[in-house]
Amino acid sequence: MAAMNSTKGRIVVAMSGGVDSSATAALLMEQGWEVVGVTLQLYDHGAAVCRPKTCCGSKDIHDARAVADALGIAHYVMDMESTFQADVIDPFAESYLRGETPIPCVLCNQTVKFRDLFQVARDLGADALATGHYVRREDTAQGPVMLKGIDPTRDQSYFLFSVTRSQLDFLRFPLGGMLSKDETRAIALRHNLPVATKRDSQDICFVPDGDYAGLLERLRPGAILDGEIVHVDGRVLGRHAGIVHYTIGQRKGLGVGGGAPLYVVRIEAETRRVVVGPREMLGRSLIRLRAVNWLGEDEGEDVALEVRVRSTRPPKPARLTRHGDGTATVFLDQPEEGVAPGQACVFYRGERVLGGGWIVSAQ
């Protein structure tokens, strides 16, 4: 690969074929980097169903290549399909069958992107790796720190809680300071990029038709079994077609209409029971976490901070007690609703991201 004139060094950009990663590559070129685009082939593109609002495999690779051509940068496509299957898709399926609500985007960042793509970037002689995530990275006397994206409607820090200190040192997030998506599109338009007006992908990339149950049935034939919908007082209210159709806090689609509104309070995978109850039964004040990643300074085992228990929720005040085995306990100042095993609990102090962990249980 021939080196280009650059003032900052070589940087690999994870190019998904969307406007965010494309604008990231263009912006870094403007800033004086030698940009190399890398696109990851993650799943069977031939089996993907292209629909609006989805990330559609083969078209995305084509779009990323077209953007690289428009910018005049080198572009590589890396086959990560088997790794993606083992590290993201299979755990996604197993998590649902355990009655959890998984977040495959976090697993993808944790494994394929910020583990395997890191190695690709280093093999290409890069000085840094950039993505189109809406978070900020700031150098301090104690080292780099992660901050929320400026635009609260696009902040993606919840999905990056597992980034380690050493990874953060190598990462760059050029879009974190954008005030709106319009600014990002303006960069793409300025460079006449073919994806400037492309829609954002909203669904999980490997479930382009949104049919999670159908995917799970293909991955684990016969594993989705029916069961009872039970009120917290013990009454059997009806039956369901599989626990994979439910998540903690869900109200719609329960199939037990009539009377006061009911919500999914817990999912009992072993007995295949979906337990429902009134909204006041949803509040949880104590959360247990596993695989905790801490990005703060050494403040001891018990610290005050804010936590976010769902990507769409605002952070809430809490105390965190970290244990020596990678687990932690969160004590919320006020109960939160819809705390679901399989989701992430992400730590903040103001704008700064202090890490996070995977929710195991709540009470």
Coordinates of C-alpha atoms in Angstrom, one line a residue:
M1 CA 0.0 0.0 0.0
A2 CA 1.5 3.3 -1.1
A3 CA 1.8 5.9 1.6
M4 CA -0.1 9.2 1.1
N5 CA 1.1 12.6 2.2
S6 CA -0.1 13.1 5.7
T7 CA 0.8 15.2 8.7
K8 CA -0.7 13.0 11.5
G9 CA 0.1 9.5 10.4
R10 CA -2.0 6.6 9.2
I11 CA -5.4 5.8 10.6
V12 CA -7.7 2.9 9.9
V13 CA -11.4 3.8 9.7
A14 CA -14.1 1.1 10.3
M15 CA -16.3 1.7 7.2
S16 CA -19.7 0.2 7.4
G17 CA -21.1 1.8 4.3
G18 CA -23.2 4.3 6.2
V19 CA -23.0 8.0 6.3
D20 CA -21.4 8.2 9.8
S21 CA -18.3 6.1 9.0
S22 CA -18.0 7.6 5.6
A23 CA -18.1 11.1 7.0
T24 CA -15.5 10.0 9.6
A25 CA -13.1 9.0 6.8
A26 CA -13.6 12.3 4.9
L27 CA -13.2 14.4 8.1
L28 CA -10.0 12.6 9.0
M29 CA -8.6 13.2 5.5
E30 CA -9.4 16.9 6.0
Q31 CA -7.5 16.8 9.3
G32 CA -4.3 15.5 7.6
W33 CA -4.5 11.8 8.3
E34 CA -3.6 9.1 5.8
V35 CA -6.9 7.2 5.9
V36 CA -7.3 3.5 5.2
G37 CA -10.8 2.1 5.1
V38 CA -11.6 -1.4 6.4
T39 CA -15.0 -3.0 6.0
L40 CA -15.9 -6.2 8.0
Q41 CA -18.0 -8.9 6.3
L42 CA -19.8 -10.1 9.3
Y43 CA -22.7 -12.4 8.1
D44 CA -24.1 -14.2 5.1
H45 CA -24.9 -11.3 2.9
G46 CA -26.7 -13.5 0.4
A47 CA -29.2 -14.5 3.0
A48 CA -29.8 -11.0 4.2
V49 CA -33.1 -9.4 3.3
C50 CA -32.7 -5.8 2.2
R51 CA -35.4 -3.6 3.7
P52 CA -35.6 0.0 4.7
K53 CA -34.1 1.0 8.1
T54 CA -31.8 -2.0 8.2
C55 CA -28.1 -2.6 7.8
C56 CA -28.0 -4.6 4.6
G57 CA -24.8 -6.6 4.1
S58 CA -23.7 -6.8 0.5
K59 CA -25.1 -3.3 -0.4
D60 CA -23.2 -1.8 2.6
I61 CA -19.9 -3.3 1.4
H62 CA -20.6 -1.9 -2.1
D63 CA -21.3 1.5 -0.6
A64 CA -18.2 1.5 1.5
R65 CA -16.1 0.7 -1.5
A66 CA -17.8 3.5 -3.5
V67 CA -17.0 5.9 -0.7
A68 CA -13.4 4.8 -0.6
D69 CA -13.1 5.3 -4.4
A70 CA -14.7 8.8 -4.1
L71 CA -12.1 9.8 -1.4
G72 CA -9.2 8.1 -3.2
I73 CA -8.2 6.0 -0.2
A74 CA -7.2 2.3 0.1
H75 CA -10.0 0.0 1.1
Y76 CA -10.0 -3.6 2.4
V77 CA -12.8 -6.0 3.1
M78 CA -12.1 -8.5 5.9
D79 CA -14.0 -11.8 6.2
M80 CA -15.0 -12.0 9.9
E81 CA -18.1 -14.2 9.4
S82 CA -17.1 -17.2 11.5
T83 CA -15.8 -15.0 14.3
F84 CA -19.0 -12.9 14.2
Q85 CA -21.1 -16.1 14.4
A86 CA -19.2 -17.4 17.4
D87 CA -18.8 -14.2 19.3
V88 CA -22.0 -12.3 18.6
I89 CA -24.8 -14.3 16.9
D90 CA -24.5 -17.5 19.0
P91 CA -24.3 -15.6 22.3
F92 CA -27.3 -13.5 21.2
A93 CA -29.3 -16.7 20.6
E94 CA -28.3 -18.3 23.9
S95 CA -29.0 -15.1 25.8
Y96 CA -32.6 -14.9 24.5
L97 CA -33.2 -18.5 25.4
R98 CA -32.1 -17.8 29.0
G99 CA -34.8 -15.2 29.2
E100 CA -32.5 -12.2 28.8
T101 CA -32.6 -9.2 26.6
P102 CA -29.2 -9.2 24.7
I103 CA -27.4 -6.3 23.1
P104 CA -25.4 -7.7 20.2
C105 CA -24.0 -4.3 19.2
V106 CA -22.0 -4.2 22.5
L107 CA -20.7 -7.7 21.9
C108 CA -19.7 -6.8 18.4
N109 CA -17.8 -3.7 19.6
Q110 CA -16.2 -5.8 22.4
T111 CA -15.0 -8.6 20.1
V112 CA -15.0 -8.2 16.3
K113 CA -14.4 -4.4 16.2
F114 CA -12.3 -3.6 19.3
R115 CA -10.3 -6.8 19.4
D116 CA -10.0 -8.2 15.8
L117 CA -10.1 -4.9 14.0
F118 CA -7.5 -3.5 16.3
Q119 CA -5.1 -6.3 15.2
V120 CA -6.0 -5.5 11.5
A121 CA -5.2 -1.8 12.1
R122 CA -1.8 -2.7 13.7
D123 CA -1.0 -5.1 10.9
L124 CA -1.6 -2.2 8.4
G125 CA 0.9 -0.1 10.3
A126 CA -1.8 2.3 11.6
D127 CA -1.2 4.9 14.4
A128 CA -4.9 4.8 15.4
L129 CA -8.3 3.3 14.7
A130 CA -11.4 5.5 14.1
T131 CA -15.1 4.7 14.1
G132 CA -18.2 6.7 13.4
H133 CA -19.6 6.4 17.0
Y134 CA -21.0 9.5 18.6
V135 CA -18.8 9.7 21.7
R136 CA -15.8 11.9 22.5
R137 CA -12.3 11.0 23.5
E138 CA -10.2 13.6 25.4
D139 CA -6.6 13.4 26.5
T140 CA -5.9 14.3 30.1
A141 CA -2.9 14.2 32.5
Q142 CA -4.2 10.8 33.6
G143 CA -4.5 9.5 30.1
P144 CA -7.4 9.5 27.5
V145 CA -11.0 9.5 28.8
M146 CA -14.3 8.8 27.1
L147 CA -17.1 11.4 27.2
K148 CA -20.7 11.4 26.0
G149 CA -21.4 12.6 22.5
I150 CA -22.4 16.3 22.4
D151 CA -25.7 15.5 20.8
P152 CA -27.7 13.7 23.5
T153 CA -30.1 12.2 20.9
R154 CA -27.2 10.5 19.2
D155 CA -24.8 9.7 22.1
Q156 CA -23.6 6.1 21.8
S157 CA -21.5 5.8 24.9
Y158 CA -23.9 3.1 26.3
F159 CA -22.7 0.7 23.6
L160 CA -19.0 1.3 24.2
F161 CA -18.8 0.7 28.0
S162 CA -16.5 -2.3 27.4
V163 CA -13.7 -0.3 25.7
T164 CA -10.6 -0.7 27.8
R165 CA -8.0 1.9 28.7
S166 CA -5.4 0.6 26.2
Q167 CA -8.0 0.5 23.4
L168 CA -9.1 4.0 24.2
D169 CA -5.6 5.1 23.8
F170 CA -5.6 3.8 20.2
L171 CA -9.2 4.9 19.3
R172 CA -10.5 8.1 17.7
F173 CA -14.1 9.3 17.5
P174 CA -14.3 12.3 15.2
L175 CA -18.1 12.6 15.2
G176 CA -18.5 12.9 19.0
G177 CA -18.5 16.7 18.8
M178 CA -21.1 17.0 16.2
L179 CA -24.1 19.0 17.3
S180 CA -26.5 17.1 15.0
K181 CA -26.7 14.5 12.2
D182 CA -27.1 17.3 9.8
E183 CA -23.4 18.3 10.4
T184 CA -22.3 14.8 9.6
R185 CA -24.3 14.7 6.4
A186 CA -22.9 18.1 5.5
I187 CA -19.4 16.6 5.6
A188 CA -20.5 13.7 3.2
L189 CA -22.2 16.3 0.9
R190 CA -19.1 18.4 0.9
H191 CA -17.1 15.5 -0.5
N192 CA -19.8 14.3 -2.8
L193 CA -20.0 11.0 -1.2
P194 CA -22.6 8.6 -2.6
V195 CA -24.1 7.8 0.8
A196 CA -24.7 11.4 1.9
T197 CA -28.5 10.9 2.0
K198 CA -28.5 7.2 2.9
R199 CA -30.9 6.3 5.7
D200 CA -29.6 5.3 9.1
S201 CA -29.7 1.6 9.9
Q202 CA -32.0 0.9 12.9
D203 CA -32.4 -2.8 13.2
I204 CA -29.8 -5.4 14.2
C205 CA -27.6 -6.0 11.1
F206 CA -28.0 -9.8 11.1
V207 CA -31.8 -9.7 11.6
P208 CA -32.7 -7.4 8.7
D209 CA -36.3 -8.4 8.7
G210 CA -36.7 -7.8 12.5
D211 CA -37.9 -11.4 13.0
Y212 CA -35.8 -12.4 16.1
A213 CA -37.9 -15.5 16.8
G214 CA -37.5 -16.7 13.2
L215 CA -33.7 -16.3 13.5
L216 CA -33.6 -18.2 16.8
E217 CA -35.7 -21.0 15.4
R218 CA -33.2 -21.4 12.5
L219 CA -30.2 -21.2 14.9
R220 CA -31.7 -23.5 17.6
P221 CA -34.4 -25.6 16.0
G222 CA -37.0 -26.7 18.5
A223 CA -35.6 -24.5 21.3
I224 CA -38.5 -22.0 21.3
L225 CA -41.2 -23.6 23.4
D226 CA -44.6 -22.3 24.6
G227 CA -45.4 -21.7 28.3
E228 CA -47.7 -20.0 30.8
I229 CA -48.3 -16.3 31.3
V230 CA -48.7 -16.0 35.1
H231 CA -49.8 -13.1 37.3
V232 CA -47.5 -12.3 40.3
D233 CA -50.3 -13.5 42.5
G234 CA -50.1 -17.0 41.0
R235 CA -53.0 -16.9 38.6
V236 CA -52.5 -18.4 35.1
L237 CA -53.7 -15.8 32.7
G238 CA -52.9 -17.5 29.4
R239 CA -50.1 -19.0 27.3
H240 CA -47.3 -17.6 25.2
A241 CA -45.4 -18.9 22.1
G242 CA -42.0 -18.5 23.6
I243 CA -40.1 -16.4 26.2
V244 CA -38.0 -14.9 23.3
H245 CA -41.0 -12.7 22.5
Y246 CA -40.8 -10.9 25.8
T247 CA -38.6 -8.5 27.8
I248 CA -38.8 -7.0 31.3
G249 CA -41.1 -4.0 31.4
Q250 CA -43.0 -4.9 28.2
R251 CA -46.7 -4.0 28.2
K252 CA -47.9 -4.4 24.6
G253 CA -48.5 -7.7 23.0
L254 CA -49.0 -9.7 26.1
G255 CA -52.3 -11.2 24.9
V256 CA -53.9 -11.0 28.3
G257 CA -56.0 -7.9 27.8
G258 CA -58.8 -6.7 30.1
G259 CA -58.6 -5.0 33.5
A260 CA -55.7 -2.9 34.7
P261 CA -52.5 -2.6 32.6
L262 CA -50.0 -5.4 33.1
Y263 CA -46.3 -5.5 32.5
V264 CA -43.7 -8.3 32.3
V265 CA -42.1 -8.4 35.7
R266 CA -39.8 -11.3 35.2
I267 CA -39.1 -14.2 32.9
E268 CA -38.5 -17.6 34.3
A269 CA -36.6 -19.5 31.6
E270 CA -36.4 -22.9 33.4
T271 CA -40.2 -23.1 33.7
R272 CA -40.9 -21.1 30.6
R273 CA -43.1 -18.8 32.5
V274 CA -43.6 -15.1 31.8
V275 CA -44.7 -13.4 35.0
V276 CA -46.7 -10.2 34.7
G277 CA -48.0 -7.7 37.2
P278 CA -48.9 -4.0 37.8
R279 CA -46.4 -1.3 37.0
E280 CA -45.5 -0.7 40.6
M281 CA -43.9 -4.2 40.6
L282 CA -41.3 -3.1 38.1
G283 CA -39.1 -0.9 40.3
R284 CA -35.6 -2.2 41.1
S285 CA -33.1 -0.6 43.4
L286 CA -30.3 -3.2 43.5
I287 CA -28.6 -4.5 40.4
R288 CA -25.9 -7.2 40.2
L289 CA -23.4 -7.0 37.4
R290 CA -20.7 -9.2 35.8
A291 CA -17.7 -8.6 33.5
V292 CA -17.4 -5.0 34.8
N293 CA -15.0 -2.7 33.0
W294 CA -13.8 0.3 35.0
L295 CA -12.5 3.4 33.3
G296 CA -12.3 5.7 36.2
E297 CA -9.4 6.5 38.6
D298 CA -8.7 4.4 41.7
E299 CA -11.4 5.7 44.0
G300 CA -11.8 2.6 46.1
E301 CA -14.5 -0.1 45.9
D302 CA -17.5 2.1 46.7
V303 CA -18.1 5.2 44.6
A304 CA -21.0 7.6 43.8
L305 CA -21.9 8.1 40.2
E306 CA -24.8 7.8 37.7
V307 CA -25.9 4.7 35.9
R308 CA -27.9 4.1 32.7
V309 CA -29.7 0.7 32.6
R310 CA -31.1 1.0 29.1
S311 CA -29.7 2.9 26.0
T312 CA -32.7 5.2 25.9
R313 CA -32.8 6.0 29.6
P314 CA -31.1 9.0 31.2
P315 CA -28.4 8.3 33.8
K316 CA -29.7 8.1 37.4
P317 CA -27.8 8.6 40.7
A318 CA -26.4 5.5 42.3
R319 CA -23.6 4.0 44.3
L320 CA -21.4 1.3 42.9
T321 CA -19.6 -1.4 44.9
R322 CA -17.0 -3.2 42.9
H323 CA -15.9 -6.7 43.9
G324 CA -12.6 -8.3 43.2
D325 CA -13.9 -10.9 40.8
G326 CA -15.1 -8.6 38.1
T327 CA -18.6 -8.4 39.5
A328 CA -20.3 -5.4 41.1
T329 CA -23.4 -4.3 42.8
V330 CA -25.3 -1.1 42.0
F331 CA -27.5 0.6 44.6
L332 CA -29.9 3.1 42.9
D333 CA -31.0 6.2 44.8
Q334 CA -34.5 5.8 43.3
P335 CA -35.9 2.5 41.8
E336 CA -35.7 2.1 38.0
E337 CA -38.2 0.2 35.9
G338 CA -37.5 -2.4 33.2
V339 CA -34.1 -3.5 34.5
A340 CA -33.5 -6.6 32.3
P341 CA -30.8 -9.3 32.6
G342 CA -28.7 -9.2 29.4
Q343 CA -28.7 -5.4 29.1
A344 CA -25.8 -3.2 30.1
C345 CA -25.5 -0.9 33.2
V346 CA -23.2 1.9 32.2
F347 CA -21.5 4.2 34.6
Y348 CA -21.2 8.0 34.3
R349 CA -20.1 11.0 36.2
G350 CA -21.4 14.0 34.4
E351 CA -20.2 13.8 30.8
R352 CA -17.5 11.2 31.5
V353 CA -18.0 7.5 30.9
L354 CA -16.6 5.4 33.7
G355 CA -17.3 2.0 32.3
G356 CA -20.1 -0.5 32.9
G357 CA -21.1 -4.1 33.2
W358 CA -23.6 -6.7 32.1
I359 CA -26.8 -7.0 34.2
V360 CA -27.2 -10.4 35.8
S361 CA -30.2 -9.8 38.1
A362 CA -32.1 -7.0 39.9
Q363 CA -34.2 -6.8 43.0

